[in-house]
Tab-separated table of C-alpha atoms in Angstrom:
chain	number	residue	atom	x	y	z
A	1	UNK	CA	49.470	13.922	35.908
A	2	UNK	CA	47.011	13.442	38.825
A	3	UNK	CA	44.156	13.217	35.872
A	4	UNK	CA	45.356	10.632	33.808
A	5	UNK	CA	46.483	8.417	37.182
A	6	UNK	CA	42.920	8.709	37.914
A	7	UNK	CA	42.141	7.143	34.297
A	8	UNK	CA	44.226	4.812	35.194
A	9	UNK	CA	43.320	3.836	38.378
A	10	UNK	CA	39.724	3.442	36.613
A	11	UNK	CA	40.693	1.172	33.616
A	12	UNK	CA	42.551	-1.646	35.817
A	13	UNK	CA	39.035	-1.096	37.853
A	14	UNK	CA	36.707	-1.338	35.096
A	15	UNK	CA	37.801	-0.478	31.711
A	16	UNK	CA	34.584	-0.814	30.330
A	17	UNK	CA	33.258	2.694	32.024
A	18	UNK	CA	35.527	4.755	30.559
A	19	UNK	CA	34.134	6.891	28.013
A	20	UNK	CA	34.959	6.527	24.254
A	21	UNK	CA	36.921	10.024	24.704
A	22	UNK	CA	38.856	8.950	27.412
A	23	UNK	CA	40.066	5.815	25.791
A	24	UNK	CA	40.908	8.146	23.091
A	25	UNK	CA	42.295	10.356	25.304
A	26	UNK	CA	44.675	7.877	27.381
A	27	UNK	CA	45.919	6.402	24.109
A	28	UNK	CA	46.961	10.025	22.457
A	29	UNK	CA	48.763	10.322	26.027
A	30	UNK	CA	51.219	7.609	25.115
A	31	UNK	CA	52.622	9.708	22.558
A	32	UNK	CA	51.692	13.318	23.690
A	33	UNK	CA	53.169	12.799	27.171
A	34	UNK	CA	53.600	16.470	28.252
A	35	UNK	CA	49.988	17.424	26.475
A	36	UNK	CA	46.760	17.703	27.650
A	37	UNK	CA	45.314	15.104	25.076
A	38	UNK	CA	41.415	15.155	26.138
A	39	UNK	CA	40.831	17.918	23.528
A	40	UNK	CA	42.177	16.401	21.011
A	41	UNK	CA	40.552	13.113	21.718
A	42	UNK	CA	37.568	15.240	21.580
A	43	UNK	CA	37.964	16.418	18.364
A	44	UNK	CA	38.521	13.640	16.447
A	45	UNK	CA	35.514	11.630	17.741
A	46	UNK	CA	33.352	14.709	16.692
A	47	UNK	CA	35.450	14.634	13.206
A	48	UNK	CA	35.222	10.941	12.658
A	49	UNK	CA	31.633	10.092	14.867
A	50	UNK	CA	33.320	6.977	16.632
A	51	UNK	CA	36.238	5.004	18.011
A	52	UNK	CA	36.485	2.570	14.460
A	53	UNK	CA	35.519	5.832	12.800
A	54	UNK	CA	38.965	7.454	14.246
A	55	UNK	CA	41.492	4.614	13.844
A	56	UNK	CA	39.548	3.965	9.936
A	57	UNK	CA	40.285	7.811	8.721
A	58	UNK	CA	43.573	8.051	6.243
A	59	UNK	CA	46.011	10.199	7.421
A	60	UNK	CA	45.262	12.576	5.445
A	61	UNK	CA	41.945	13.445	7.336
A	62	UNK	CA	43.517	13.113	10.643
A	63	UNK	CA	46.601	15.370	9.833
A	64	UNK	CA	44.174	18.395	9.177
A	65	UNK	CA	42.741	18.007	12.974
A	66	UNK	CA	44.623	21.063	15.084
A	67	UNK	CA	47.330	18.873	17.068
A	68	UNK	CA	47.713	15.600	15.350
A	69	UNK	CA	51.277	15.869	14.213
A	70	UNK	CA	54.239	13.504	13.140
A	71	UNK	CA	54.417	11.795	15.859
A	72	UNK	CA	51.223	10.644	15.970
A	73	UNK	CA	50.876	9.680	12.375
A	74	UNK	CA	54.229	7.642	12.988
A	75	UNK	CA	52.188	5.672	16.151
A	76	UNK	CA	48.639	5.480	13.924
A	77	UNK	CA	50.790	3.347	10.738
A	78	UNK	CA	52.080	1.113	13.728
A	79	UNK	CA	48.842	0.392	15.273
A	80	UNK	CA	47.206	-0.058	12.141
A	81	UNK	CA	49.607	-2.697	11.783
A	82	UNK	CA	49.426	-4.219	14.322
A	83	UNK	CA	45.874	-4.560	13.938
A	84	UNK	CA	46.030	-5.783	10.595
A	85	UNK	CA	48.701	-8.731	11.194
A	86	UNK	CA	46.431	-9.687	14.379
A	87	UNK	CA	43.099	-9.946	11.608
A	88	UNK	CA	45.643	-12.316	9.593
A	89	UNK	CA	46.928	-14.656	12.318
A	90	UNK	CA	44.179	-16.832	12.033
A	91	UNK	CA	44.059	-17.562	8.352
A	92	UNK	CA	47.399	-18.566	8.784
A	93	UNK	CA	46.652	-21.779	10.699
A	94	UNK	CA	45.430	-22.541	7.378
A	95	UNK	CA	40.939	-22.441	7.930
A	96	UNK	CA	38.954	-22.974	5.062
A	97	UNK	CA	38.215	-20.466	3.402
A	98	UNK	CA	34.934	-20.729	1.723
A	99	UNK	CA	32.726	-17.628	1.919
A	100	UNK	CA	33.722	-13.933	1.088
A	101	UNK	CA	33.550	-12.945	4.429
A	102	UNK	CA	36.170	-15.396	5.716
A	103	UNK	CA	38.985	-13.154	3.528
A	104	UNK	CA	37.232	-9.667	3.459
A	105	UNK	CA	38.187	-9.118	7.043
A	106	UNK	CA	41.797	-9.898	6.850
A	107	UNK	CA	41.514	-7.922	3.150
A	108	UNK	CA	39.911	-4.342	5.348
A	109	UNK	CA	42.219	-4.872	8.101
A	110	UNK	CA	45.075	-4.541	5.253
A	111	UNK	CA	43.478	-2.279	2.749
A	112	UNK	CA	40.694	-0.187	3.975
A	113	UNK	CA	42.334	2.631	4.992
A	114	UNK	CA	45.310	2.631	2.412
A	115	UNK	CA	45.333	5.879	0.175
A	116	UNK	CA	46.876	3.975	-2.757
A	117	UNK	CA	45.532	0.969	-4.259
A	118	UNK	CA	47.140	-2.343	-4.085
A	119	UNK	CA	46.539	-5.598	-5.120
A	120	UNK	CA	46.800	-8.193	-3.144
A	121	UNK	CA	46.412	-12.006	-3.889
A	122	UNK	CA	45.544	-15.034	-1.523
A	123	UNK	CA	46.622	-18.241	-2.913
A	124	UNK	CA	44.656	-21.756	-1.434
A	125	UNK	CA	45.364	-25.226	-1.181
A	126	UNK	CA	42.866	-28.302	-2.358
A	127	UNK	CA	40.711	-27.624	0.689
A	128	UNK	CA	40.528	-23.670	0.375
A	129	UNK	CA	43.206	-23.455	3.292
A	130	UNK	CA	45.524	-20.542	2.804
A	131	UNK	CA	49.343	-21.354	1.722
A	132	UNK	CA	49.826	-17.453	1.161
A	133	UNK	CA	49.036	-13.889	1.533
A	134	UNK	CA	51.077	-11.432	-0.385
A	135	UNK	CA	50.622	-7.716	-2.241
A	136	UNK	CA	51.412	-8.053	-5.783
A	137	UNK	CA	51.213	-4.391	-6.866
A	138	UNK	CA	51.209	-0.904	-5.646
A	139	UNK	CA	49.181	1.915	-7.553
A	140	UNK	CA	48.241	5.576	-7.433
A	141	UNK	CA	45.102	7.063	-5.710
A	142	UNK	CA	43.120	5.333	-8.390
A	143	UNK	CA	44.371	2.598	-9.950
A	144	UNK	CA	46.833	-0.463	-9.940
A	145	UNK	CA	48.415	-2.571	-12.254
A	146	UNK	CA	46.856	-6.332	-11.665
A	147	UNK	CA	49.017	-8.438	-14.267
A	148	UNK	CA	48.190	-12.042	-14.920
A	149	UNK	CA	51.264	-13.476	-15.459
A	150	UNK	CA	52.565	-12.037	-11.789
A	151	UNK	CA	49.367	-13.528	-10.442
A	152	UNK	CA	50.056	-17.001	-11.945
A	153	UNK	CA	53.619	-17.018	-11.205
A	154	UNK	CA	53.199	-16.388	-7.726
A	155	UNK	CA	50.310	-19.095	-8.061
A	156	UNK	CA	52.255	-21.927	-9.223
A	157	UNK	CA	55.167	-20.809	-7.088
A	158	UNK	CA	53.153	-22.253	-4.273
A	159	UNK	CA	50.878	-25.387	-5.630
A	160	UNK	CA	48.138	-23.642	-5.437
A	161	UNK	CA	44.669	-24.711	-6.247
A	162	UNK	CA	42.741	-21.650	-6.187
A	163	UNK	CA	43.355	-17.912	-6.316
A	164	UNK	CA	41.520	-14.749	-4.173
A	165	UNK	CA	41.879	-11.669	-5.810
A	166	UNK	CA	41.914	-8.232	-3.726
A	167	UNK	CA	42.095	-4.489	-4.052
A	168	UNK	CA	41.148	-1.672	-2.803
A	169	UNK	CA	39.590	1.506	-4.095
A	170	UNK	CA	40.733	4.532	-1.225
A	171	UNK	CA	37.774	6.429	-3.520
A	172	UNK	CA	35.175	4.870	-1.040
A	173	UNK	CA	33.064	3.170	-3.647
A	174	UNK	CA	33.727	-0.426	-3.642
A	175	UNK	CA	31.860	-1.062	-7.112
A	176	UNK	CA	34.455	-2.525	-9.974
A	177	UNK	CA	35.498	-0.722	-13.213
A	178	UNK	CA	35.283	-2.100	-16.472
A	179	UNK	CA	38.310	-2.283	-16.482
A	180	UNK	CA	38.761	-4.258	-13.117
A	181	UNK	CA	36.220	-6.942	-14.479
A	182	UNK	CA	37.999	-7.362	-17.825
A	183	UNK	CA	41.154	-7.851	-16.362
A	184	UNK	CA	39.349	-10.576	-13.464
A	185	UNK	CA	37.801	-12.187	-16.747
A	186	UNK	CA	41.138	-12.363	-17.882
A	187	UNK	CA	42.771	-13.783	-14.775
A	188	UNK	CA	39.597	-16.615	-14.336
A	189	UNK	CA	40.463	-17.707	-18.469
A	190	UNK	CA	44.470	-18.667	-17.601
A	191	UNK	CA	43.882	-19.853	-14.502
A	192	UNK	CA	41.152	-22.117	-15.967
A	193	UNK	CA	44.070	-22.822	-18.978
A	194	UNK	CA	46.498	-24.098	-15.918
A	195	UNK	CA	43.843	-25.899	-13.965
A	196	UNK	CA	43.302	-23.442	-11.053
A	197	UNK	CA	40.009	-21.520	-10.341
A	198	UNK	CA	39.454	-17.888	-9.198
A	199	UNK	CA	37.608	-18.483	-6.713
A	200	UNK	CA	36.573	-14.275	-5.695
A	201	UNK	CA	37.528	-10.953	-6.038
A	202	UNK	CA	37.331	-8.650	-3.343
A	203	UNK	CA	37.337	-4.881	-4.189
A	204	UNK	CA	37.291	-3.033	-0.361
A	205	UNK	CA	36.965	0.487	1.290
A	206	UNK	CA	36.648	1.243	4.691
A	207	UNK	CA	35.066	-1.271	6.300
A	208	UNK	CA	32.813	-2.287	3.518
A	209	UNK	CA	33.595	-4.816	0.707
A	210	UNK	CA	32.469	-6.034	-2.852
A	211	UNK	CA	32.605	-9.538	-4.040
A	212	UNK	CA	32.837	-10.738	-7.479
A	213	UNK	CA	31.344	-13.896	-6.889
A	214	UNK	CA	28.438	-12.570	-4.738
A	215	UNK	CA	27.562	-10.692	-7.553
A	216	UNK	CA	27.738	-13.274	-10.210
A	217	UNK	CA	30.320	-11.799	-12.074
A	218	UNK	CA	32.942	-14.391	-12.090
């Protein structure tokens, strides 16, 4: 115990020279009370390279690192989270939302790290502010159902002007399929038909994203 007091002592002195591993290391000890967590803290920076690297990795990859157990796979889903409902706070005070980066964080907070795909659809008001964020479907390791009729429904269930389509691909490549353009063509054509405009779709992986409308594909 006298070592982590020490740690402690040091982050209400200066949290910013602490060591990547001992941040690591102090966190893990939340959980692992009775264990010596500085190995383990160890290990998964040289598995993952970095701190973002480490709380990024699906649980999967962190279950087959020697001492990462239940318990901490219980406390990783809760601090992932977390994390993601803090990167949508601000869009809910309504911002415009204008560019594709303004969404894609709130979209990898959510989705990068999920092993399934899911759709996910943000629906804007007449100035691009956001009136809702909600997951439409849930898929399989490499696909997901994106219907248009769900998609519209929920659309004119809250006025909305303008539609932001997400997903994410836990494959790592963030470039569509055909067959997630055809059904994004399909989705642009009846909202056009009910006088709303797709404004983007957002495939994402990790921390990296692709945009429909960057690309000129919409």
């Amino acid at each position: 115990m006298g070592h982590r007091k020490r740690l402690r002592e040091r982050l209400a002195h200066d949290p910013r020279q602490l060591a990547d591993y001992e941040i690591l290391e102090m966190l893990l000890g939340y959980v692992l009370v009775r264990q010596d967590t500085k190995p383990l803290a160890k290990a998964l920076l040289d598995e993952f390279g970095s701190l973002p690297g480490v709380f990024a990795a699906h649980p999967s990859d962190l279950r087959r690192i020697k001492g990462f157990g239940p318990k901490l796979e219980s406390f990783w889903s809760l601090w992932k989270e977390t994390w993601a409902r803090m990167s949508e706070l601000p869009l809910r005070s309504r911002p415009q939302l204008n560019t594709p980066d303004a969404v894609a964080s709130m979209a990898i907070a959510r989705l990068g790290t999920c092993t399934r795909e899911e759709c996910w659809v943000a629906l804007l008001d007449k100035a691009n502010g956001l009136l809702s964020w909600d997951r439409l479907t849930q898929g399989t390791v490499d696909q997901t159902p994106i219907y248009v009729r769900e998609v519209l429904s929920r659309a004119l269930e809250h006025g909305a002007s303008s539609i932001i389509l997400v997903h994410n691909h836990p494959s790592g490549d963030t470039h569509p399929s055909r067959q997630d353009e055809e059904v994004t063509a399909r989705v642009c054509r009846s909202a056009r038909d009910m006088g709303m405009r797709v404004l983007d779709h957002l495939v994402v992986s990790g921390n990296s994203f692709f945009s429909f409308q960057s690309h000129g594909l919409l």
